[in-house]
mmCIF file of C-alpha atoms in Angstrom:
data_model
loop_
_atom_site.group_PDB
_atom_site.id
_atom_site.type_symbol
_atom_site.label_atom_id
_atom_site.label_comp_id
_atom_site.label_asym_id
_atom_site.label_seq_id
_atom_site.Cartn_x
_atom_site.Cartn_y
_atom_site.Cartn_z
ATOM 1 C CA ARG Z 10 -230.890 131.699 -56.389
ATOM 2 C CA LEU Z 11 -232.605 134.622 -54.878
ATOM 3 C CA PHE Z 12 -234.303 137.236 -57.011
ATOM 4 C CA HIS Z 13 -234.387 140.804 -55.755
ATOM 5 C CA ILE Z 14 -236.747 143.567 -56.790
ATOM 6 C CA SER Z 15 -234.453 146.243 -58.172
ATOM 7 C CA HIS Z 16 -236.850 149.056 -58.995
ATOM 8 C CA ARG Z 17 -238.030 151.691 -56.543
ATOM 9 C CA ILE Z 18 -241.341 153.468 -56.301
ATOM 10 C CA PHE Z 19 -241.077 157.010 -54.999
ATOM 11 C CA LYS Z 20 -243.180 157.713 -51.945
ATOM 12 C CA ASN Z 21 -246.140 160.033 -52.327
ATOM 13 C CA PRO Z 22 -245.681 163.265 -50.332
ATOM 14 C CA ILE Z 23 -247.809 163.557 -47.259
ATOM 15 C CA HIS Z 24 -249.847 166.756 -47.221
ATOM 16 C CA GLN Z 25 -250.874 167.903 -43.792
ATOM 17 C CA ILE Z 26 -253.587 170.561 -43.766
ATOM 18 C CA MET Z 27 -253.890 172.664 -40.659
ATOM 19 C CA SER Z 28 -256.698 175.120 -40.130
ATOM 20 C CA ALA Z 29 -255.514 178.649 -39.537
ATOM 21 C CA ALA Z 30 -258.091 178.988 -36.789
ATOM 22 C CA GLU Z 31 -256.476 176.230 -34.724
ATOM 23 C CA PRO Z 32 -254.341 177.500 -31.834
ATOM 24 C CA VAL Z 33 -250.658 176.570 -31.978
ATOM 25 C CA THR Z 34 -248.846 175.909 -28.729
ATOM 26 C CA VAL Z 35 -245.101 176.524 -28.659
ATOM 27 C CA THR Z 36 -243.162 174.752 -25.912
ATOM 28 C CA PRO Z 37 -239.772 176.193 -24.966
ATOM 29 C CA VAL Z 38 -236.858 173.798 -25.439
ATOM 30 C CA ASP Z 39 -234.003 173.545 -22.988
ATOM 31 C CA SER Z 40 -230.887 174.079 -25.087
ATOM 32 C CA GLU Z 41 -228.785 171.950 -22.745
ATOM 33 C CA ALA Z 42 -231.137 168.971 -22.779
ATOM 34 C CA PRO Z 43 -230.956 166.614 -25.798
ATOM 35 C CA SER Z 44 -233.884 166.905 -28.165
ATOM 36 C CA LYS Z 45 -236.348 164.019 -28.076
ATOM 37 C CA VAL Z 46 -236.429 164.025 -31.856
ATOM 38 C CA ALA Z 47 -232.621 163.822 -31.961
ATOM 39 C CA LEU Z 48 -232.652 160.799 -29.648
ATOM 40 C CA GLU Z 49 -235.258 159.075 -31.801
ATOM 41 C CA ASP Z 50 -233.223 159.779 -34.945
ATOM 42 C CA LYS Z 51 -230.276 157.876 -33.465
ATOM 43 C CA LYS Z 52 -232.460 154.790 -33.017
ATOM 44 C CA PHE Z 53 -234.187 155.178 -36.389
ATOM 45 C CA VAL Z 54 -233.691 152.355 -38.889
ATOM 46 C CA THR Z 55 -235.038 152.913 -42.376
ATOM 47 C CA LEU Z 56 -237.057 150.444 -44.382
ATOM 48 C CA ASP Z 57 -234.146 150.199 -46.836
ATOM 49 C CA ASP Z 58 -231.766 149.278 -43.992
ATOM 50 C CA LEU Z 59 -234.077 146.487 -42.884
ATOM 51 C CA GLY Z 60 -234.437 145.268 -46.472
ATOM 52 C CA ASP Z 61 -230.665 145.117 -46.898
ATOM 53 C CA LYS Z 62 -230.350 143.171 -43.643
ATOM 54 C CA LEU Z 63 -232.941 140.639 -44.769
ATOM 55 C CA ARG Z 64 -231.269 140.163 -48.178
ATOM 56 C CA THR Z 65 -227.903 139.551 -46.513
ATOM 57 C CA MET Z 66 -229.402 136.922 -44.202
ATOM 58 C CA ALA Z 67 -231.173 135.153 -47.079
ATOM 59 C CA GLU Z 68 -228.064 135.137 -49.278
ATOM 60 C CA LYS Z 69 -225.940 133.681 -46.478
ATOM 61 C CA ASN Z 70 -228.580 131.003 -45.874
ATOM 62 C CA GLN Z 71 -228.648 130.132 -49.567
ATOM 63 C CA ASP Z 72 -224.859 129.826 -49.685
ATOM 64 C CA MET Z 73 -224.937 127.385 -46.763
ATOM 65 C CA LEU Z 74 -227.805 125.412 -48.301
ATOM 66 C CA ASP Z 75 -225.905 125.141 -51.590
ATOM 67 C CA GLU Z 76 -222.875 123.835 -49.722
ATOM 68 C CA ILE Z 77 -224.996 121.299 -47.830
ATOM 69 C CA HIS Z 78 -226.388 120.104 -51.171
ATOM 70 C CA THR Z 79 -222.862 119.194 -52.335
ATOM 71 C CA ARG Z 80 -222.579 116.773 -49.383
ATOM 72 C CA LEU Z 81 -225.866 114.915 -49.953
ATOM 73 C CA HIS Z 82 -224.194 111.637 -50.996
ATOM 74 C CA THR Z 83 -221.405 111.804 -48.408
ATOM 75 C CA ARG Z 84 -221.353 109.512 -45.387
ATOM 76 C CA VAL Z 85 -220.781 111.406 -42.164
ATOM 77 C CA ILE Z 86 -220.487 110.389 -38.524
ATOM 78 C CA SER Z 87 -223.925 111.029 -37.069
ATOM 79 C CA GLY Z 88 -223.233 109.545 -33.637
ATOM 80 C CA TYR Z 89 -221.306 107.002 -31.586
ATOM 81 C CA THR Z 90 -221.997 103.742 -29.766
ATOM 82 C CA TYR Z 91 -220.039 103.171 -26.548
ATOM 83 C CA HIS Z 92 -218.910 99.885 -25.029
ATOM 84 C CA ILE Z 93 -217.452 99.728 -21.526
ATOM 85 C CA ASP Z 94 -215.820 96.612 -20.060
ATOM 86 C CA SER Z 95 -214.938 97.063 -16.431
ATOM 87 C CA LYS Z 96 -214.079 94.926 -13.424
ATOM 88 C CA LEU Z 97 -213.352 96.767 -10.212
ATOM 89 C CA CYS Z 98 -211.230 94.757 -7.805
ATOM 90 C CA LYS Z 99 -208.223 95.141 -5.555
ATOM 91 C CA ALA Z 100 -205.146 95.543 -7.709
ATOM 92 C CA LYS Z 101 -201.477 95.815 -6.846
ATOM 93 C CA ASP Z 102 -201.016 98.629 -9.306
ATOM 94 C CA SER Z 103 -203.773 101.078 -8.350
ATOM 95 C CA SER Z 104 -202.709 103.476 -11.124
ATOM 96 C CA ALA Z 105 -203.637 100.990 -13.847
ATOM 97 C CA PRO Z 106 -207.081 101.618 -15.385
ATOM 98 C CA SER Z 107 -209.734 99.144 -14.244
ATOM 99 C CA TYR Z 108 -211.830 99.418 -17.396
ATOM 100 C CA THR Z 109 -211.678 99.627 -21.181
ATOM 101 C CA MET Z 110 -213.924 101.773 -23.326
ATOM 102 C CA THR Z 111 -214.441 101.894 -27.069
ATOM 103 C CA ALA Z 112 -216.385 104.495 -29.043
ATOM 104 C CA THR Z 113 -217.588 103.253 -32.441
ATOM 105 C CA PRO Z 114 -218.719 105.913 -34.921
ATOM 106 C CA VAL Z 115 -222.071 105.455 -36.656
ATOM 107 C CA ARG Z 116 -222.060 106.701 -40.272
ATOM 108 C CA ASN Z 117 -225.050 107.736 -42.366
ATOM 109 C CA LEU Z 118 -225.649 109.468 -45.680
ATOM 110 C CA VAL Z 119 -226.181 113.195 -45.355
ATOM 111 C CA ALA Z 120 -229.354 112.794 -47.419
ATOM 112 C CA SER Z 121 -230.730 110.360 -44.809
ATOM 113 C CA CYS Z 122 -229.831 112.713 -41.971
ATOM 114 C CA LEU Z 123 -231.601 115.601 -43.677
ATOM 115 C CA GLU Z 124 -234.660 113.490 -44.427
ATOM 116 C CA ALA Z 125 -234.969 112.559 -40.744
ATOM 117 C CA TRP Z 126 -234.537 116.158 -39.551
ATOM 118 C CA GLU Z 127 -237.451 118.138 -38.128
ATOM 119 C CA TYR Z 128 -237.572 121.699 -36.856
ATOM 120 C CA THR Z 129 -238.241 121.830 -33.095
ATOM 121 C CA GLY Z 130 -237.834 125.547 -32.400
ATOM 122 C CA GLU Z 131 -240.360 128.314 -31.900
ATOM 123 C CA PRO Z 132 -242.974 128.625 -34.677
ATOM 124 C CA LEU Z 133 -242.792 131.497 -37.136
ATOM 125 C CA GLU Z 134 -245.180 134.432 -36.744
ATOM 126 C CA ASP Z 135 -247.820 135.219 -39.336
ATOM 127 C CA VAL Z 136 -247.275 138.520 -41.149
ATOM 128 C CA PHE Z 137 -250.104 140.664 -42.532
ATOM 129 C CA ASP Z 138 -250.613 139.576 -46.148
ATOM 130 C CA VAL Z 139 -250.332 143.007 -47.767
ATOM 131 C CA PHE Z 140 -249.522 141.656 -51.238
ATOM 132 C CA ASN Z 141 -251.833 138.616 -51.157
ATOM 133 C CA ASP Z 142 -248.834 136.252 -51.455
ATOM 134 C CA LYS Z 143 -250.494 133.649 -49.194
ATOM 135 C CA THR Z 144 -247.113 132.809 -47.638
ATOM 136 C CA ASP Z 145 -247.108 129.586 -45.624
ATOM 137 C CA PHE Z 146 -245.169 130.315 -42.417
ATOM 138 C CA ARG Z 147 -245.072 126.705 -41.216
ATOM 139 C CA MET Z 148 -241.571 125.211 -40.917
ATOM 140 C CA LYS Z 149 -241.074 121.548 -40.104
ATOM 141 C CA ILE Z 150 -238.929 119.738 -42.692
ATOM 142 C CA VAL Z 151 -236.026 120.645 -44.983
ATOM 143 C CA SER Z 152 -238.241 121.614 -47.929
ATOM 144 C CA ASP Z 153 -239.950 124.177 -45.694
ATOM 145 C CA VAL Z 154 -236.564 125.756 -44.890
ATOM 146 C CA LEU Z 155 -235.710 126.040 -48.594
ATOM 147 C CA ARG Z 156 -239.122 127.513 -49.409
ATOM 148 C CA LEU Z 157 -239.214 129.994 -46.529
ATOM 149 C CA ASN Z 158 -235.729 131.330 -47.187
ATOM 150 C CA LYS Z 159 -236.900 132.460 -50.632
ATOM 151 C CA ASP Z 160 -240.464 133.408 -49.720
ATOM 152 C CA LEU Z 161 -239.474 135.525 -46.725
ATOM 153 C CA CYS Z 162 -236.815 137.314 -48.765
ATOM 154 C CA ASN Z 163 -239.257 138.028 -51.597
ATOM 155 C CA LEU Z 164 -241.911 139.259 -49.168
ATOM 156 C CA GLY Z 165 -239.434 141.421 -47.285
ATOM 157 C CA CYS Z 166 -238.118 142.928 -50.517
ATOM 158 C CA LYS Z 167 -241.655 143.985 -51.412
ATOM 159 C CA TYR Z 168 -242.013 145.670 -48.031
ATOM 160 C CA ALA Z 169 -238.686 147.489 -48.489
ATOM 161 C CA ASP Z 170 -239.148 148.454 -52.142
ATOM 162 C CA LEU Z 171 -242.871 149.068 -52.527
ATOM 163 C CA LEU Z 172 -244.171 150.434 -49.236
ATOM 164 C CA SER Z 173 -243.733 153.864 -47.712
ATOM 165 C CA ASP Z 174 -241.208 154.117 -44.888
ATOM 166 C CA ARG Z 175 -243.651 154.242 -41.996
ATOM 167 C CA PRO Z 176 -243.667 152.654 -38.515
ATOM 168 C CA ARG Z 177 -246.240 150.061 -39.572
ATOM 169 C CA SER Z 178 -244.179 149.025 -42.614
ATOM 170 C CA ARG Z 179 -241.006 148.796 -40.534
ATOM 171 C CA ALA Z 180 -242.815 146.752 -37.864
ATOM 172 C CA GLY Z 181 -243.994 144.279 -40.506
ATOM 173 C CA LEU Z 182 -240.513 143.949 -42.003
ATOM 174 C CA LYS Z 183 -238.979 143.479 -38.553
ATOM 175 C CA LYS Z 184 -241.399 140.612 -37.987
ATOM 176 C CA ILE Z 185 -240.264 139.064 -41.280
ATOM 177 C CA ILE Z 186 -236.638 139.431 -40.159
ATOM 178 C CA GLY Z 187 -237.555 137.733 -36.872
ATOM 179 C CA ASN Z 188 -238.936 134.805 -38.874
ATOM 180 C CA MET Z 189 -235.796 134.769 -41.012
ATOM 181 C CA GLU Z 190 -233.671 134.491 -37.861
ATOM 182 C CA LYS Z 191 -235.484 131.234 -37.097
ATOM 183 C CA VAL Z 192 -234.731 130.052 -40.627
ATOM 184 C CA VAL Z 193 -231.065 130.943 -40.013
ATOM 185 C CA SER Z 194 -231.115 128.753 -36.900
ATOM 186 C CA ALA Z 195 -232.634 125.880 -38.893
ATOM 187 C CA VAL Z 196 -230.020 126.210 -41.668
ATOM 188 C CA GLU Z 197 -227.225 126.151 -39.085
ATOM 189 C CA ASP Z 198 -228.732 122.959 -37.633
ATOM 190 C CA LEU Z 199 -228.862 121.382 -41.094
ATOM 191 C CA ASP Z 200 -225.239 122.351 -41.643
ATOM 192 C CA ARG Z 201 -224.286 120.722 -38.334
ATOM 193 C CA ILE Z 202 -225.927 117.361 -39.064
ATOM 194 C CA SER Z 203 -224.377 117.296 -42.561
ATOM 195 C CA ARG Z 204 -220.893 117.202 -41.011
ATOM 196 C CA ASP Z 205 -219.073 114.647 -38.848
ATOM 197 C CA ALA Z 206 -220.345 114.702 -35.273
ATOM 198 C CA THR Z 207 -217.690 115.111 -32.614
ATOM 199 C CA ASP Z 208 -217.274 112.637 -29.761
ATOM 200 C CA GLY Z 209 -218.075 114.769 -26.756
ATOM 201 C CA ILE Z 210 -219.016 111.945 -24.367
ATOM 202 C CA SER Z 211 -215.924 109.719 -24.139
ATOM 203 C CA GLU Z 212 -214.057 112.173 -21.927
ATOM 204 C CA GLU Z 213 -217.095 112.526 -19.682
ATOM 205 C CA ILE Z 214 -217.418 108.725 -19.370
ATOM 206 C CA GLN Z 215 -213.740 108.402 -18.490
ATOM 207 C CA ASP Z 216 -214.090 111.036 -15.768
ATOM 208 C CA GLU Z 217 -217.113 109.256 -14.302
ATOM 209 C CA MET Z 218 -215.348 105.867 -14.385
ATOM 210 C CA ALA Z 219 -212.378 107.428 -12.598
ATOM 211 C CA GLU Z 220 -214.737 108.697 -9.865
ATOM 212 C CA ILE Z 221 -216.338 105.254 -9.559
ATOM 213 C CA SER Z 222 -212.868 103.648 -9.246
ATOM 214 C CA ALA Z 223 -211.920 106.138 -6.533
ATOM 215 C CA VAL Z 224 -215.100 105.330 -4.570
ATOM 216 C CA PHE Z 225 -214.434 101.594 -4.949
ATOM 217 C CA ASP Z 226 -210.825 101.971 -3.721
ATOM 218 C CA LYS Z 227 -212.073 103.895 -0.684
ATOM 219 C CA MET Z 228 -214.607 101.156 0.097
ATOM 220 C CA SER Z 229 -211.942 98.475 -0.336
ATOM 221 C CA SER Z 230 -209.574 100.207 2.085
ATOM 222 C CA LYS Z 231 -212.289 100.416 4.754
ATOM 223 C CA LEU Z 232 -213.375 96.810 4.183
ATOM 224 C CA SER Z 233 -209.901 95.351 3.917
ATOM 225 C CA LYS Z 234 -211.002 91.906 5.175
ATOM 226 C CA ILE Z 235 -213.601 91.542 2.440
ATOM 227 C CA ASN Z 236 -212.720 90.679 -1.137
ATOM 228 C CA LEU Z 237 -214.790 93.172 -3.184
ATOM 229 C CA SER Z 238 -215.257 93.091 -6.940
ATOM 230 C CA VAL Z 239 -217.704 94.705 -9.341
ATOM 231 C CA SER Z 240 -218.158 93.739 -12.989
ATOM 232 C CA VAL Z 241 -219.789 95.975 -15.562
#
């Protein structure tokens, strides 16, 4: 399971020293116009907020990975093979189908499906190694997904719990969250291949065969003196 850093380190106060000799310029503010600072505050996301978001993503990933693990030795439908037997010819009953089609499911162990899986999405971005964790951001096979879900969460927790809430810290944590979103996509793909695949092609094949039959009937009507037939 995931381990979270629970302690907090209070941020050191920032002391700004201004020389009394420096001139200070005061710009009048239009009371009717919204303050620029107020607008920025509405868009402001704290380091703690980002840390909580990352933890939630990692925990959801881990729950899905645990569920996938329970299906390792289950046989699921990973695809279908299609067989079409068709003979187009003039028929008295034009409404009768001129072909037969069978879709045979192909079953494989979930473990085999996961072993054959490879990540094909965008690569993860390197993040500045503040804590010298030497995190490997490469993701290709299932073990990489498992490793990165924990490593990214641990790294992000350090950013949220140990660093001061500054733009640079937030930018680094946002980059970690961006990497975690790619891990989320990979986990969803693993979940998909660990379940029965749906037959989404049979209906498309039937529609195409119906179009072919309609074209053949039109040809036959124009060439009524010729006995046409097509076998597939």
